[in-house]
C-alpha positions as protocol buffer text, in pm:
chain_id: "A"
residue {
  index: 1
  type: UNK
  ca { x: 0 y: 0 z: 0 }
}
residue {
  index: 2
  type: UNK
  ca { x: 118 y: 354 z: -100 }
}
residue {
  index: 3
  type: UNK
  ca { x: -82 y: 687 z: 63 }
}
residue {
  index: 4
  type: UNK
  ca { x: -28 y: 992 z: -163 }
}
residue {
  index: 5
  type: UNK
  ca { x: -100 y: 1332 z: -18 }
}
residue {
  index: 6
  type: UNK
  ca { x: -255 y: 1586 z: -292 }
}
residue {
  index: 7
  type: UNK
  ca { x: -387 y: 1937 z: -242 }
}
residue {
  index: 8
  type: UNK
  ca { x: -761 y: 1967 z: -235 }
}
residue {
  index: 9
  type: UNK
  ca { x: -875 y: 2167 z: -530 }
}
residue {
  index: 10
  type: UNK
  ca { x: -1238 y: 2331 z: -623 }
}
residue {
  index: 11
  type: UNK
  ca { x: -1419 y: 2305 z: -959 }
}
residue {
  index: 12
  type: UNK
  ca { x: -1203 y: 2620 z: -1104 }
}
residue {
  index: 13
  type: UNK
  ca { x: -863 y: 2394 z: -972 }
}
residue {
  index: 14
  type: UNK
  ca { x: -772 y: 2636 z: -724 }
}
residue {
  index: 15
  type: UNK
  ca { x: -598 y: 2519 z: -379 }
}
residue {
  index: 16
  type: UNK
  ca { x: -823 y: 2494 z: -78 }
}
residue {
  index: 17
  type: UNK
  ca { x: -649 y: 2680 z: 153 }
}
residue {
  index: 18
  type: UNK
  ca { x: -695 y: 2599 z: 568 }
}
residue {
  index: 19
  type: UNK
  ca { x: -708 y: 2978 z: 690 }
}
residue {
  index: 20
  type: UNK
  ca { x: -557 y: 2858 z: 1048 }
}
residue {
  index: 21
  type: UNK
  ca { x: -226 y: 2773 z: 893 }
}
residue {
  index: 22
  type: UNK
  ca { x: -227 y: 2933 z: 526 }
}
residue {
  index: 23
  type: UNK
  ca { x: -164 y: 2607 z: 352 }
}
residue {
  index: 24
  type: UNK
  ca { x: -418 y: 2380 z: 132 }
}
residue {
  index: 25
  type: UNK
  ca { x: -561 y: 2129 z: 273 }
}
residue {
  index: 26
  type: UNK
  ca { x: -435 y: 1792 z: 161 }
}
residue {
  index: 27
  type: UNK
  ca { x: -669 y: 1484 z: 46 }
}
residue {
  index: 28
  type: UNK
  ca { x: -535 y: 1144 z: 7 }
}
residue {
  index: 29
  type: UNK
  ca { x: -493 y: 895 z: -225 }
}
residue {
  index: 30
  type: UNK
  ca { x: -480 y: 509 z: -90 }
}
residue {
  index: 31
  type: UNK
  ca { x: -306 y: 250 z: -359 }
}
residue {
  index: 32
  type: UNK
  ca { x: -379 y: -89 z: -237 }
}
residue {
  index: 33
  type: UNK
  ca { x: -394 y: -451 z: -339 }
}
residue {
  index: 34
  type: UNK
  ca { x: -685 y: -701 z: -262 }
}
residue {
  index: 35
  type: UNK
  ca { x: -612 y: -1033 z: -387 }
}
residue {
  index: 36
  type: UNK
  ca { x: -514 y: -982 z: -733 }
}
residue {
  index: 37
  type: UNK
  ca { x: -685 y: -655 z: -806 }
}
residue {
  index: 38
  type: UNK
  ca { x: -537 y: -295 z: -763 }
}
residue {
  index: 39
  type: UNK
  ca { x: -793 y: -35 z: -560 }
}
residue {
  index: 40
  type: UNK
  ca { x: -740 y: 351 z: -538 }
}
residue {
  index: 41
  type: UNK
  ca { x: -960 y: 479 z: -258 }
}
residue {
  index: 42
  type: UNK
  ca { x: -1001 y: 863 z: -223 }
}
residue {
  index: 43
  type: UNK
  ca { x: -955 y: 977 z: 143 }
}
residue {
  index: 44
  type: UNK
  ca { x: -1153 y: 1361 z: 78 }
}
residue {
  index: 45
  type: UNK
  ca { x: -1050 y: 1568 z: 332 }
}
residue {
  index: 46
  type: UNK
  ca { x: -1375 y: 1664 z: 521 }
}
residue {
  index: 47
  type: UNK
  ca { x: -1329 y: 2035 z: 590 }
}
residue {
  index: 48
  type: UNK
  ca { x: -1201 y: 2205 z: 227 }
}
residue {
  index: 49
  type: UNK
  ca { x: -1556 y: 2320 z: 138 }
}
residue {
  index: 50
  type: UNK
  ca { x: -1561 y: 2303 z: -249 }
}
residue {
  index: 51
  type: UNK
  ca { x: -1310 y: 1959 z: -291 }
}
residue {
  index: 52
  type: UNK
  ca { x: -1388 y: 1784 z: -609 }
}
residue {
  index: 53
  type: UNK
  ca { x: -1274 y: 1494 z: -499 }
}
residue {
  index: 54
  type: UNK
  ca { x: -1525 y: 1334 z: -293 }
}
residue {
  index: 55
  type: UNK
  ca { x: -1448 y: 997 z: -17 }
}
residue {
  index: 56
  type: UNK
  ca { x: -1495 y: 674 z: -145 }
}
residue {
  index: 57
  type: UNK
  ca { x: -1578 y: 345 z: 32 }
}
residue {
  index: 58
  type: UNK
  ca { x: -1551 y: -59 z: 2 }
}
residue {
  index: 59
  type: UNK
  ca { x: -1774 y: -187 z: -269 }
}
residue {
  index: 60
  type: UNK
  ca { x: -1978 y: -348 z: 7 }
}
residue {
  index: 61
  type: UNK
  ca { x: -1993 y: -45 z: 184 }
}
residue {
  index: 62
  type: UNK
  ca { x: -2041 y: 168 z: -110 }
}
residue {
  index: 63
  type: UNK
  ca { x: -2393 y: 394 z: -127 }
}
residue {
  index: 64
  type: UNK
  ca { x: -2492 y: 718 z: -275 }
}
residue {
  index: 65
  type: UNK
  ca { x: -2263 y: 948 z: -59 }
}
residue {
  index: 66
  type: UNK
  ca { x: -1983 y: 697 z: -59 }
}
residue {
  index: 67
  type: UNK
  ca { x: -1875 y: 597 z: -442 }
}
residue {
  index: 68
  type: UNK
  ca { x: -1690 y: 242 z: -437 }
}
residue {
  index: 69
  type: UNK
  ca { x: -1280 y: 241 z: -444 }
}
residue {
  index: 70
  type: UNK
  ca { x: -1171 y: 277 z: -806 }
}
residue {
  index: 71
  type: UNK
  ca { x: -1038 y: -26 z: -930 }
}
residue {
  index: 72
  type: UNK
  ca { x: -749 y: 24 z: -1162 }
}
residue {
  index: 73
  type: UNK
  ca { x: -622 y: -312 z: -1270 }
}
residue {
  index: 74
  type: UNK
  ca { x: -707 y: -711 z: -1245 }
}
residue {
  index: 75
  type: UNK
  ca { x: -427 y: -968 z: -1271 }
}
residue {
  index: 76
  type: UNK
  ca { x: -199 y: -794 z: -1041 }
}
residue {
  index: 77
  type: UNK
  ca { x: 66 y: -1060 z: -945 }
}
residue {
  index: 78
  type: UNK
  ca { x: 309 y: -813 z: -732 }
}
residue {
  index: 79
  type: UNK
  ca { x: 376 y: -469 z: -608 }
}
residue {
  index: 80
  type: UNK
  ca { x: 731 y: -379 z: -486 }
}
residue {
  index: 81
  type: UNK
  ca { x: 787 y: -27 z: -341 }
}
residue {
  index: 82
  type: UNK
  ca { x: 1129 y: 75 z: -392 }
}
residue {
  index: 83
  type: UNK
  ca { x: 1247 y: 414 z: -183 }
}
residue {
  index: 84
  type: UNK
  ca { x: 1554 y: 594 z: -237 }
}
residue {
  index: 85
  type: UNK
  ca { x: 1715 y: 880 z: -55 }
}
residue {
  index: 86
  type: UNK
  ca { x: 1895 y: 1202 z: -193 }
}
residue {
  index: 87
  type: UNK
  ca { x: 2217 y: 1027 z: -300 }
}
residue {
  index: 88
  type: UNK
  ca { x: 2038 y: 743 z: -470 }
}
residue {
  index: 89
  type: UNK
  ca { x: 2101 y: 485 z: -228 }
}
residue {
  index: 90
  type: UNK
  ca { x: 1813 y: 217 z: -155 }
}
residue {
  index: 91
  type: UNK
  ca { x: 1682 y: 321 z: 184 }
}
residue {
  index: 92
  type: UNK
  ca { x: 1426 y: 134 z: 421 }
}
residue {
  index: 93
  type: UNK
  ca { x: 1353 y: 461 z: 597 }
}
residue {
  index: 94
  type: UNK
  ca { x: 1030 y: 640 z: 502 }
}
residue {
  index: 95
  type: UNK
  ca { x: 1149 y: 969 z: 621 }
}
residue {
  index: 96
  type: UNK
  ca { x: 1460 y: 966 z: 376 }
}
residue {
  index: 97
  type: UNK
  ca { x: 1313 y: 906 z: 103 }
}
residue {
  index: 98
  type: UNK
  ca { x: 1318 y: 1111 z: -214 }
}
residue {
  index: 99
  type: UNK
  ca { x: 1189 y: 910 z: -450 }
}
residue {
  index: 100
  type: UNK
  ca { x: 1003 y: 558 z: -496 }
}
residue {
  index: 101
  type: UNK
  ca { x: 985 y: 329 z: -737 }
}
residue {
  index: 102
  type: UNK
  ca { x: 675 y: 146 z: -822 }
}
residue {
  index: 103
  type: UNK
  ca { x: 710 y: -166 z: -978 }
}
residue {
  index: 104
  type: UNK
  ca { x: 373 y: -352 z: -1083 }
}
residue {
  index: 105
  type: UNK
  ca { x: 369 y: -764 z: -1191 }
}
residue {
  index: 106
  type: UNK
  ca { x: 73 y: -854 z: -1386 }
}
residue {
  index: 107
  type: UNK
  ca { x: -29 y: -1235 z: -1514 }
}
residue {
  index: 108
  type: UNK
  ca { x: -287 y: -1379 z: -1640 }
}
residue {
  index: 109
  type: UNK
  ca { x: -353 y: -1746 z: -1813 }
}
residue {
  index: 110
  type: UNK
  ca { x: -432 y: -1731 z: -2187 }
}
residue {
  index: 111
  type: UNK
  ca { x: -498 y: -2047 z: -2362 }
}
residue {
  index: 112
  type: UNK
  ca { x: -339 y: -2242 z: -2063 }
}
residue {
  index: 113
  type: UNK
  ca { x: 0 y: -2033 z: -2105 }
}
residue {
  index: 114
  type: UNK
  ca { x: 84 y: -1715 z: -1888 }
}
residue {
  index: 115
  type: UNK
  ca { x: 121 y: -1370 z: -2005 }
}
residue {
  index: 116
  type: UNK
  ca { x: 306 y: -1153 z: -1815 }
}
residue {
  index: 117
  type: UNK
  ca { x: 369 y: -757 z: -1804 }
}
residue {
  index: 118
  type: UNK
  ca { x: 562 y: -592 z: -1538 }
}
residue {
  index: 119
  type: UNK
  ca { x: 563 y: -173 z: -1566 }
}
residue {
  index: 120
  type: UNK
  ca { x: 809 y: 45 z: -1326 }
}
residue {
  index: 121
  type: UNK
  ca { x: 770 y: 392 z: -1276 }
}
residue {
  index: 122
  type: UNK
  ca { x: 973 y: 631 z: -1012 }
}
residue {
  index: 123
  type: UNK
  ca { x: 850 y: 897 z: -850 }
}
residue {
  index: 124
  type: UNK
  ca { x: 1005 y: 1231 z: -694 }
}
residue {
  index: 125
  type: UNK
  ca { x: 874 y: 1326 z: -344 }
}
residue {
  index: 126
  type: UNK
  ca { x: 832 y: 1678 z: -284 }
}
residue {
  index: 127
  type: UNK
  ca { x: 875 y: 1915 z: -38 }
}
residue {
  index: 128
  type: UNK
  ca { x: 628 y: 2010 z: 187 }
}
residue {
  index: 129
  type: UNK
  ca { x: 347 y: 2245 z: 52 }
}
């Protein structure tokens, strides 16, 4: 599982700012695997009035106010998270990391033989807001 802070935006995508400390307010984003399927579930922060992004829930919790988690891809064999500091060095500490790489395993039977597709992307980390 990877959380992803993003600034909460309105309908004209301008920040949401939080008057009591002059920065936006931050919503998350929640990568996560469930058996073989990848989920993104959107964590709305509850007090930027105007957020276009809007919480969403389990399937089986899912209803009108709650959309279900966005499922992104089926077939997912593995997800390795990767994080590297500011010299490049591998680094198992969250709070030196500058970067992360994202690598993604997919397989799926066709015709009794697997295909395969593995995808890696890195990432730069920024600052805070």
């Amino acid at each position: 599982m990877i959380i992803i802070a993003v600034p909460a935006i309105d309908s004209d995508r301008n920040y949401i700012i939080d008057s009591a400390t002059g920065s936006p307010y931050n919503n998350e984003l929640v990568y996560f695997k469930d058996g073989t399927t990848l989920y993104r579930r959107t964590l709305a922060h509850p007090d930027a009035a105007g957020n276009t992004l809007k919480t969403s829930c389990p399937e089986a919790l899912s209803s009108p106010s709650c959309l279900s988690d966005n499922k992104l891809v089926e077939n997912l064999d593995s997800m390795v998270f990767t994080l590297y500091d500011q010299d490049d060095a591998t680094t198992t500490d969250p709070l030196l990391a500058r970067s992360v790489k994202i690598d993604l395993g997919l397989e799926k039977k066709s015709f009794g033989n697997p295909l395969t597709l593995d995808n890696t992307i890195r990432v730069t980390l920024r600052n805070q807001f």
